Structure formats: structure tokens, C-alpha cells
Amino acid sequence: MKIRKKCYCILFLMFLLFSLCSCSNTDKDNGINNNDGKTNIPPNTDTNNQLDTTDNITPAETLPKEDDSVPIGTRDNPLPFNTTILYDGTDTNGTGGTLYDTYKVEITLLDVIRGSDALAIAVDANQFNTEPAEGKEYLLARFRIRALSSENDAKIDINNASFTLVSEKGKTYDSFTTISGIQPTLREMYAGGSQEGYACFEVDKDDKKPTIVFLERNNNGLWFTTDPDAKLDEGSTVYVPAENIPSPDTTNAALGSRLNPHPVGTTVTFDGMETLFDTYKANITLKEVIRGDTALNIIANANNLNQIPEEDQEYLLAKFEVDALESLDDSKIEISAANFELVSEDGIKYDTFITVSGLEPKLTTMYPNNKQEGYAYFIVNKKDKNPKIVFLERDFNGLWFSTSE
């Protein structure tokens, strides 16, 4: 009996030992390391029991392809004359966009004038323009800007201050160079617009090849050479401009916006009670639009010394009614013709700095519970048949009115 029990015990121990060995081999085959419990996948082993295909993939297919083109518009490879580049400050390419300049425009440097020729243009523009300081001369850079789009159809503010002149040695020149009356000048614009205008600088006479940078605050800016003989580096890929500027999508444009302005005769409530400066509420109505010979006669009768427009231009008079409803702390409401701006049908803002004397009725300061009528006045291109008027654009992009009857 004792012998039989010993045999049973020996058989049981042998069975237990055999089971442990089998489990150990199985774990090794499954790639499990019992020491740390982590997966240990041997190289070149497919975990889904599929065939190993690593050897069939070439390095060129597994690694991202590098762009071997040479960047353009940099300080080391600035853009020569008549070479267009795209500035994109929007988030359409997934880069996050810029903080302030959230628009997309094409920019081309067309020409650079300096020295005596630039001085002649400055003096011709305004006889009171003075000569540059000793050892310096004017440099006029003519740019073409084509506006493709902007975030929420906001205005695109491109002007002389958008450009900075940098010497051959890397010194930044003073960008606050003012030449009064020079035309064309760069003005605020909107998507769909195209314009040409000068950026004006004073430069050292012995600085023969300075560069101009556009919006350096954004990704180091876009750089242009003022050397008429310069060329792009070999291997540079040139941007191809859009054949036509795309028209803004007006499908879902809000009523009272630039793309869907209020028609003549419509009364609109301006509520600026929560704004910083224009803390009042008023009803605004565009009552009438007068232009051409009729407008000129009104201007001339007001004062025969009033400016006569150029041959291809004419006056546009817009009579507004303002009904003041309330204001913060019953304070006075600053209303004048300067609160209204004119934007061309193509999206270029007109010059608002024109003077008309003696025109009545005129818009003036008022208080709540009062109503008045008065003219906003502009000089407009004769071919511009439907420009738009915006009231206080600084507040919520303004209230927009159509001038087409």
C-alpha cells in the first residue's frame, strides 16, 4: 500500500513538472516575458500573423519626401521686380494663421524710383514737400496688391507702414517717411479689390541695393529687392498668380454687411452702448444719393471755391437722417460726415480727406431725443456705379449702405 502511494506521488510530481515546462514554452512562443509582463515583439515579426513585408519597402517609400525647391521672398532670396508672391495670414493651410493680418493677398513690386526722379515726383505732388536730409534721397517703390480673401470679410489695412526698408548692411531705415499728395497711394481695401500704390522711404545715397520687407512681424515677412538687375536663386519655384480675383461669397452675408448692404430708404438702428467710444443708440436712414452734374452744382452753389473733381471723377452726396434715441449718461453724440466712408464696388476705400465748405444741411453734434439730416460727401470714380457707404466701421465692422437706387 505504501509503495502504491509513493508511485502515485511520483506520477503526480512528474505530471506537474511536465505542465510547468509546457506553459513556459508556450509563453516564449507567444512573445511574453514573464519577468516583467510586457510585450516583447521580436524584430521583423508581424503581430497579426501576417507575412513580414518590411524587406519589400524601400527607404524612399517609408520616409517623407523633402521639398528641394529654394524658398523665395526671404532676405537671402528676395523677390525681383514683377515677381508675384502670395501672403497668406489666414488659417486655410492649417498653420493657425496670424494674429492681426488675417487675409490673403498677392503682392508684386512693379518699379522703384529714387534720386532726382523721385524728388521731382514728390515736389510735383505737393510744392511743400521738402528735400530729404543731407546724404539721403527719396526711394519710391510701386506695389500692386490683389486681395483674394480676408477673415469675416474684414478690411485689409495695407499702407506705407506695412513696408520697411533695410539697407544692404542690414540696418532698418525709419519707416515714417511722409510725402504729401503722392499718387497713387496704398489704401485700405477688401477682398476682391486690386490696387497699385507707392511705399515711400528716405535712403542713404550710397546704399545702392536695399531691400524692402512686407509685414516682417509675420514669419519674418516677405522680402523684395530694389536692384532692377536682380534674379531669384537657381532652383526657386515662382508663385503663379490667380488668373482672376475670386468674387466674395455673398450666399450667407448678413444684412447690413458689405456683401449685403442696406438699400436706400432703409432705417437701421445703430447700438453702440457697449462700445468703447460711440456709446449711443440711433436710427440711421440713407434718404437720398446724388452724384454727377447735379451734385457738382450743389457743391459749387455752396462755395465756388470748393474743389473741382478730376475729369474721370465726380461728387457723390449722400443725405442721411439721424434719429438719436439715447446715449450713455445722456452725453452728447458726435455725428459728422467723417463718420461715413465710401468703398468702391471693387473693394477699395476712397480718400475721405476732402473739404467741402458751405454745404447744407450738414451733420453735427447732437443729444438724445433729437433728429437731424445732413450730407456725407465724397469724390468717386465715374465708372464706379455702385460704391457702398459704411457708418462707423470701427464698431462691429460698421453699418453698410448701398448707393444704388
Coordinates of C-alpha atoms in Angstrom, one line a residue:
M1 CA 0.0 0.0 0.0
K2 CA 2.8 2.4 0.9
I3 CA 4.6 1.6 -2.3
R4 CA 1.5 2.3 -4.3
K5 CA 1.1 5.7 -2.6
K6 CA 4.7 6.6 -3.4
C7 CA 4.1 5.7 -7.0
Y8 CA 1.1 7.9 -7.2
C9 CA 3.1 10.8 -5.7
I10 CA 5.9 10.3 -8.1
L11 CA 3.5 10.3 -11.1
F12 CA 1.7 13.4 -9.8
L13 CA 5.0 15.3 -9.4
M14 CA 6.1 14.2 -12.9
F15 CA 2.8 15.4 -14.4
L16 CA 3.1 18.8 -12.6
L17 CA 6.6 19.3 -13.8
F18 CA 5.6 18.5 -17.4
S19 CA 2.7 21.0 -17.2
L20 CA 5.0 23.8 -16.0
C21 CA 7.5 23.1 -18.8
S22 CA 4.7 23.2 -21.4
C23 CA 3.4 26.6 -20.1
S24 CA 6.9 28.1 -20.1
N25 CA 7.4 27.1 -23.8
T26 CA 4.0 28.4 -24.8
D27 CA 4.8 31.8 -23.2
K28 CA 8.0 32.0 -25.0
D29 CA 6.3 31.2 -28.3
N30 CA 3.8 34.0 -27.7
G31 CA 6.5 36.6 -27.1
I32 CA 5.6 37.2 -23.4
N33 CA 8.3 37.8 -21.0
N34 CA 7.1 36.5 -17.6
N35 CA 9.7 38.6 -15.8
D36 CA 8.0 42.0 -16.4
G37 CA 4.7 41.1 -18.0
K38 CA 5.4 43.4 -21.1
T39 CA 5.1 42.6 -24.7
N40 CA 8.4 41.7 -26.3
I41 CA 7.9 41.6 -30.1
P42 CA 11.0 40.3 -31.9
P43 CA 12.2 42.3 -34.9
N44 CA 10.6 41.6 -38.3
T45 CA 7.7 39.8 -36.7
D46 CA 4.1 40.6 -37.7
T47 CA 1.8 40.7 -34.7
N48 CA -1.3 39.9 -36.8
N49 CA 0.2 36.6 -38.0
Q50 CA 0.7 38.1 -41.5
L51 CA 3.8 37.8 -43.6
D52 CA 6.7 40.1 -42.9
T53 CA 6.8 42.7 -45.7
T54 CA 9.5 45.0 -44.3
D55 CA 12.1 43.9 -46.8
N56 CA 9.7 44.9 -49.7
I57 CA 9.6 48.6 -48.7
T58 CA 12.3 50.9 -49.9
P59 CA 13.6 53.8 -47.8
A60 CA 12.2 56.3 -50.3
E61 CA 8.7 55.0 -49.6
T62 CA 8.9 54.9 -45.9
L63 CA 10.5 58.4 -45.4
P64 CA 8.7 61.7 -46.2
K65 CA 9.9 63.4 -49.3
E66 CA 11.8 66.6 -48.8
D67 CA 10.9 69.7 -50.8
D68 CA 14.1 70.6 -52.7
S69 CA 12.8 73.9 -54.0
V70 CA 14.5 77.1 -52.9
P71 CA 12.4 79.4 -50.7
I72 CA 11.6 82.8 -52.3
G73 CA 10.8 86.1 -50.7
T74 CA 13.4 85.7 -48.0
R75 CA 16.1 88.1 -47.1
D76 CA 18.6 85.8 -48.7
N77 CA 16.5 85.3 -51.8
P78 CA 14.4 88.4 -52.2
L79 CA 11.8 88.9 -55.0
P80 CA 12.9 90.8 -58.1
F81 CA 10.7 93.3 -60.0
N82 CA 7.4 91.9 -61.5
T83 CA 7.6 88.7 -59.5
T84 CA 4.4 88.0 -57.6
I85 CA 4.2 86.2 -54.2
L86 CA 1.3 85.2 -52.0
Y87 CA 0.9 86.4 -48.5
D88 CA -1.4 84.1 -46.5
G89 CA -2.2 85.2 -43.0
T90 CA -5.3 83.0 -42.7
D91 CA -5.7 79.5 -41.3
T92 CA -6.6 77.9 -44.6
N93 CA -3.3 75.9 -44.7
G94 CA -3.6 74.7 -41.1
T95 CA -0.8 76.8 -39.8
G96 CA -3.0 78.6 -37.3
G97 CA -2.9 81.9 -39.2
T98 CA -1.6 85.2 -37.9
L99 CA -2.9 87.3 -35.0
Y100 CA -3.7 90.6 -36.8
D101 CA -3.2 90.3 -40.6
T102 CA -5.7 87.6 -41.3
Y103 CA -6.1 88.0 -45.0
K104 CA -4.7 86.6 -48.3
V105 CA -3.2 88.9 -50.9
E106 CA -0.9 88.8 -53.9
I107 CA 1.9 91.3 -53.8
T108 CA 4.1 92.4 -56.7
L109 CA 6.9 95.0 -56.8
L110 CA 6.4 96.8 -60.1
D111 CA 9.1 99.6 -60.0
V112 CA 11.5 101.5 -57.9
I113 CA 12.2 105.2 -58.4
R114 CA 14.9 107.1 -56.4
G115 CA 17.2 110.2 -56.6
S116 CA 16.2 113.2 -58.7
D117 CA 13.3 111.4 -60.4
A118 CA 11.7 110.6 -57.0
L119 CA 12.3 114.1 -55.8
A120 CA 10.6 115.5 -58.9
I121 CA 7.5 113.3 -58.2
A122 CA 7.4 114.4 -54.6
V123 CA 7.6 118.2 -55.5
D124 CA 5.0 117.8 -58.2
A125 CA 2.7 116.1 -55.8
N126 CA 2.9 118.9 -53.3
Q127 CA 5.2 122.0 -53.6
F128 CA 5.6 122.0 -49.8
N129 CA 7.3 118.6 -49.8
T130 CA 10.9 119.2 -48.7
E131 CA 14.1 117.7 -49.9
P132 CA 15.5 114.7 -47.9
A133 CA 18.2 115.3 -45.3
E134 CA 21.8 115.7 -46.5
G135 CA 23.3 112.4 -47.8
K136 CA 19.8 110.9 -48.4
E137 CA 17.3 110.7 -51.2
Y138 CA 13.7 109.5 -51.7
L139 CA 13.0 106.0 -52.8
L140 CA 9.5 105.3 -54.1
A141 CA 8.5 101.6 -54.5
R142 CA 5.4 101.0 -56.5
F143 CA 3.5 97.8 -55.5
R144 CA 0.4 96.0 -56.9
I145 CA -1.8 94.4 -54.3
R146 CA -4.6 91.9 -55.2
A147 CA -6.9 91.0 -52.3
L148 CA -8.1 87.4 -52.5
S149 CA -9.8 87.0 -49.2
S150 CA -10.0 88.1 -45.6
E151 CA -11.4 86.7 -42.4
N152 CA -15.0 87.6 -42.0
D153 CA -14.7 90.0 -44.9
A154 CA -12.8 92.4 -42.7
K155 CA -10.9 95.3 -44.2
I156 CA -7.3 94.7 -45.3
D157 CA -5.2 97.6 -44.0
I158 CA -2.2 97.8 -46.2
N159 CA -0.3 101.1 -46.3
N160 CA 3.2 102.6 -46.2
A161 CA 3.7 101.4 -42.7
S162 CA 3.3 97.8 -43.8
F163 CA 6.7 98.0 -45.6
T164 CA 10.1 98.5 -44.1
L165 CA 13.3 99.5 -45.9
V166 CA 16.5 97.6 -44.9
S167 CA 20.0 98.6 -46.0
E168 CA 22.5 96.3 -47.8
K169 CA 24.3 96.0 -44.4
G170 CA 21.1 95.1 -42.6
K171 CA 20.2 98.5 -41.0
T172 CA 16.5 99.3 -40.7
Y173 CA 15.5 102.7 -42.0
D174 CA 12.9 105.0 -40.5
S175 CA 9.6 103.9 -42.0
F176 CA 7.8 107.1 -41.1
T177 CA 8.5 109.0 -44.3
T178 CA 5.7 111.3 -45.4
I179 CA 5.4 112.6 -48.9
S180 CA 2.2 114.6 -49.1
G181 CA -0.1 114.2 -52.1
I182 CA 1.8 111.5 -53.9
Q183 CA -0.5 109.3 -56.1
P184 CA -1.3 106.6 -56.3
T185 CA -1.2 105.8 -52.6
L186 CA -1.9 102.5 -50.9
R187 CA -5.3 102.5 -49.2
E188 CA -7.5 100.2 -47.1
M189 CA -9.1 97.5 -49.2
Y190 CA -11.4 94.5 -49.2
A191 CA -11.5 91.0 -50.7
G192 CA -11.9 91.2 -54.5
G193 CA -10.1 94.5 -54.8
S194 CA -6.9 95.3 -56.7
Q195 CA -4.7 98.5 -56.4
E196 CA -1.4 100.0 -57.1
G197 CA 0.4 102.5 -54.9
Y198 CA 3.7 103.8 -53.6
A199 CA 5.6 102.9 -50.4
C200 CA 7.9 105.9 -49.7
F201 CA 11.2 106.0 -47.9
E202 CA 14.4 108.0 -47.4
V203 CA 17.5 106.1 -48.1
D204 CA 21.3 106.7 -48.0
K205 CA 22.5 107.8 -51.4
D206 CA 25.4 105.3 -51.3
D207 CA 23.1 102.4 -50.3
K208 CA 22.6 101.0 -53.8
K209 CA 20.7 97.8 -53.2
P210 CA 18.5 98.0 -50.1
T211 CA 15.7 95.5 -49.7
I212 CA 12.0 96.0 -48.7
V213 CA 10.2 93.7 -46.3
F214 CA 6.4 93.4 -46.1
L215 CA 5.0 92.7 -42.6
E216 CA 8.2 91.4 -41.0
R217 CA 6.2 90.6 -37.8
N218 CA 4.7 87.6 -39.6
N219 CA 7.1 84.8 -40.1
N220 CA 10.0 87.2 -40.9
G221 CA 8.0 88.9 -43.7
L222 CA 8.2 88.9 -47.5
W223 CA 11.3 90.4 -48.9
F224 CA 11.8 92.4 -52.2
T225 CA 15.0 93.6 -53.8
T226 CA 15.3 97.1 -55.2
D227 CA 18.0 96.1 -57.6
P228 CA 16.5 96.1 -61.1
D229 CA 19.0 93.5 -62.3
A230 CA 18.5 91.0 -59.5
K231 CA 17.2 87.5 -60.2
L232 CA 16.0 84.7 -58.0
D233 CA 18.4 81.9 -56.9
E234 CA 18.6 78.9 -59.1
G235 CA 16.0 76.3 -58.1
S236 CA 13.5 78.8 -56.9
T237 CA 9.8 78.0 -57.5
V238 CA 7.8 81.0 -58.6
Y239 CA 4.3 81.5 -57.4
V240 CA 1.7 81.6 -60.2
P241 CA -0.8 84.4 -59.7
A242 CA -4.6 83.7 -59.8
E243 CA -6.0 84.4 -63.3
N244 CA -8.9 86.2 -61.8
I245 CA -9.6 87.5 -58.3
P246 CA -12.4 85.4 -56.8
S247 CA -15.6 87.2 -56.0
P248 CA -16.5 87.1 -52.3
D249 CA -19.3 84.6 -51.5
T250 CA -22.5 86.5 -50.7
T251 CA -24.7 83.5 -50.1
N252 CA -24.9 83.8 -46.3
A253 CA -23.9 87.5 -46.0
A254 CA -25.7 89.3 -43.1
L255 CA -28.0 92.2 -44.0
G256 CA -26.1 95.4 -43.4
S257 CA -22.7 94.0 -44.2
R258 CA -20.5 95.0 -47.1
L259 CA -21.7 92.0 -49.1
N260 CA -25.4 92.6 -48.4
P261 CA -25.8 96.4 -47.7
H262 CA -29.0 98.1 -46.7
P263 CA -30.8 99.7 -49.7
V264 CA -31.6 103.4 -49.9
G265 CA -34.5 104.4 -47.7
T266 CA -34.0 101.7 -45.1
T267 CA -33.9 102.7 -41.4
V268 CA -31.3 100.9 -39.4
T269 CA -30.6 101.0 -35.6
F270 CA -27.0 101.6 -34.6
D271 CA -26.5 100.4 -31.0
G272 CA -23.1 101.3 -29.6
M273 CA -24.0 101.3 -25.9
E274 CA -21.4 98.6 -25.3
T275 CA -18.7 100.1 -27.5
L276 CA -15.7 102.0 -26.2
F277 CA -16.2 105.3 -28.0
D278 CA -19.6 105.5 -29.7
T279 CA -21.8 104.9 -26.6
Y280 CA -25.2 105.8 -28.0
K281 CA -28.2 104.4 -29.9
A282 CA -29.6 106.0 -33.0
N283 CA -31.7 105.2 -36.1
I284 CA -29.8 105.8 -39.3
T285 CA -31.5 106.3 -42.7
L286 CA -29.9 106.9 -46.1
K287 CA -32.6 109.1 -47.6
E288 CA -31.0 110.1 -51.0
V289 CA -27.9 109.7 -53.2
I290 CA -26.9 112.5 -55.6
R291 CA -23.9 112.4 -57.9
G292 CA -22.7 113.8 -61.2
D293 CA -23.5 117.2 -62.5
T294 CA -26.4 117.6 -60.0
A295 CA -24.0 117.0 -57.1
L296 CA -21.4 119.4 -58.6
N297 CA -23.9 122.2 -58.9
I298 CA -24.9 121.8 -55.2
I299 CA -21.2 121.9 -54.2
A300 CA -20.5 124.9 -56.4
N301 CA -23.5 126.8 -55.1
A302 CA -22.4 126.1 -51.6
N303 CA -19.0 127.7 -52.2
N304 CA -17.5 128.5 -55.7
L305 CA -14.0 127.7 -54.3
N306 CA -14.9 124.1 -53.5
Q307 CA -12.7 121.6 -55.2
I308 CA -13.5 120.5 -58.8
P309 CA -13.0 116.8 -59.3
E310 CA -10.7 115.3 -62.0
E311 CA -12.1 114.6 -65.4
D312 CA -12.8 110.9 -64.6
Q313 CA -14.3 111.7 -61.2
E314 CA -17.4 113.2 -59.7
Y315 CA -19.0 114.2 -56.4
L316 CA -21.3 111.8 -54.6
L317 CA -23.6 113.3 -51.9
A318 CA -25.5 111.0 -49.5
K319 CA -28.2 112.6 -47.4
F320 CA -28.6 110.8 -44.1
E321 CA -31.2 111.2 -41.3
V322 CA -30.0 110.5 -37.8
D323 CA -32.6 110.0 -35.0
A324 CA -30.7 110.0 -31.6
L325 CA -32.5 107.6 -29.2
E326 CA -30.2 107.5 -26.2
S327 CA -26.6 107.8 -25.0
L328 CA -24.6 106.8 -22.0
D329 CA -25.2 109.3 -19.2
D330 CA -27.1 111.4 -21.6
S331 CA -23.8 112.6 -23.1
K332 CA -23.5 114.4 -26.5
I333 CA -23.4 112.3 -29.6
E334 CA -20.6 113.1 -32.1
I335 CA -22.1 112.9 -35.5
S336 CA -20.4 114.3 -38.7
A337 CA -19.7 113.5 -42.3
A338 CA -16.4 111.9 -41.1
N339 CA -18.3 109.0 -39.6
F340 CA -19.1 107.8 -43.1
E341 CA -16.7 106.3 -45.5
L342 CA -17.0 105.3 -49.2
V343 CA -15.8 101.9 -50.6
S344 CA -15.7 101.2 -54.3
E345 CA -17.7 98.4 -55.9
D346 CA -14.4 96.6 -56.3
G347 CA -13.5 96.9 -52.6
I348 CA -11.0 99.9 -52.4
K349 CA -11.7 102.6 -49.8
Y350 CA -11.9 106.1 -51.2
D351 CA -10.0 109.1 -49.7
T352 CA -12.1 110.6 -47.0
F353 CA -9.9 113.7 -46.6
I354 CA -11.7 116.1 -48.8
T355 CA -13.0 119.5 -47.8
V356 CA -16.4 121.0 -48.8
S357 CA -17.4 124.4 -47.5
G358 CA -20.8 125.8 -47.0
L359 CA -22.8 122.6 -47.8
E360 CA -26.1 122.5 -46.1
P361 CA -27.7 120.7 -44.3
K362 CA -24.7 119.2 -42.5
L363 CA -24.4 116.6 -39.8
T364 CA -23.3 117.9 -36.4
T365 CA -23.1 117.1 -32.7
M366 CA -26.5 116.3 -31.1
Y367 CA -28.1 114.9 -28.0
P368 CA -30.7 112.1 -27.4
N369 CA -34.3 112.7 -28.4
N370 CA -33.3 114.8 -31.4
K371 CA -33.3 114.2 -35.2
Q372 CA -31.3 115.8 -38.0
E373 CA -30.5 115.4 -41.7
G374 CA -27.2 116.2 -43.4
Y375 CA -24.8 115.2 -46.2
A376 CA -21.9 112.9 -46.3
Y377 CA -19.8 113.8 -49.3
F378 CA -17.2 112.0 -51.4
I379 CA -15.3 112.1 -54.7
V380 CA -15.9 108.9 -56.7
N381 CA -14.8 107.4 -60.0
K382 CA -17.4 108.0 -62.6
K383 CA -17.2 104.3 -63.7
D384 CA -17.9 103.1 -60.1
K385 CA -21.7 102.7 -60.4
N386 CA -22.4 101.1 -57.0
P387 CA -20.0 102.1 -54.3
K388 CA -21.0 101.4 -50.7
I389 CA -21.1 103.7 -47.7
V390 CA -20.1 102.4 -44.2
F391 CA -21.0 104.1 -41.0
L392 CA -18.6 103.7 -38.1
E393 CA -16.7 100.7 -39.4
R394 CA -14.7 100.6 -36.2
D395 CA -17.8 99.2 -34.4
F396 CA -18.7 95.7 -35.4
N397 CA -17.4 96.3 -39.0
G398 CA -20.0 99.1 -39.3
L399 CA -23.4 99.6 -40.9
W400 CA -23.2 99.3 -44.7
F401 CA -25.5 101.1 -47.2
S402 CA -25.9 100.7 -51.0
T403 CA -25.8 103.8 -53.1
S404 CA -27.7 102.2 -56.0
E405 CA -31.3 103.4 -56.2

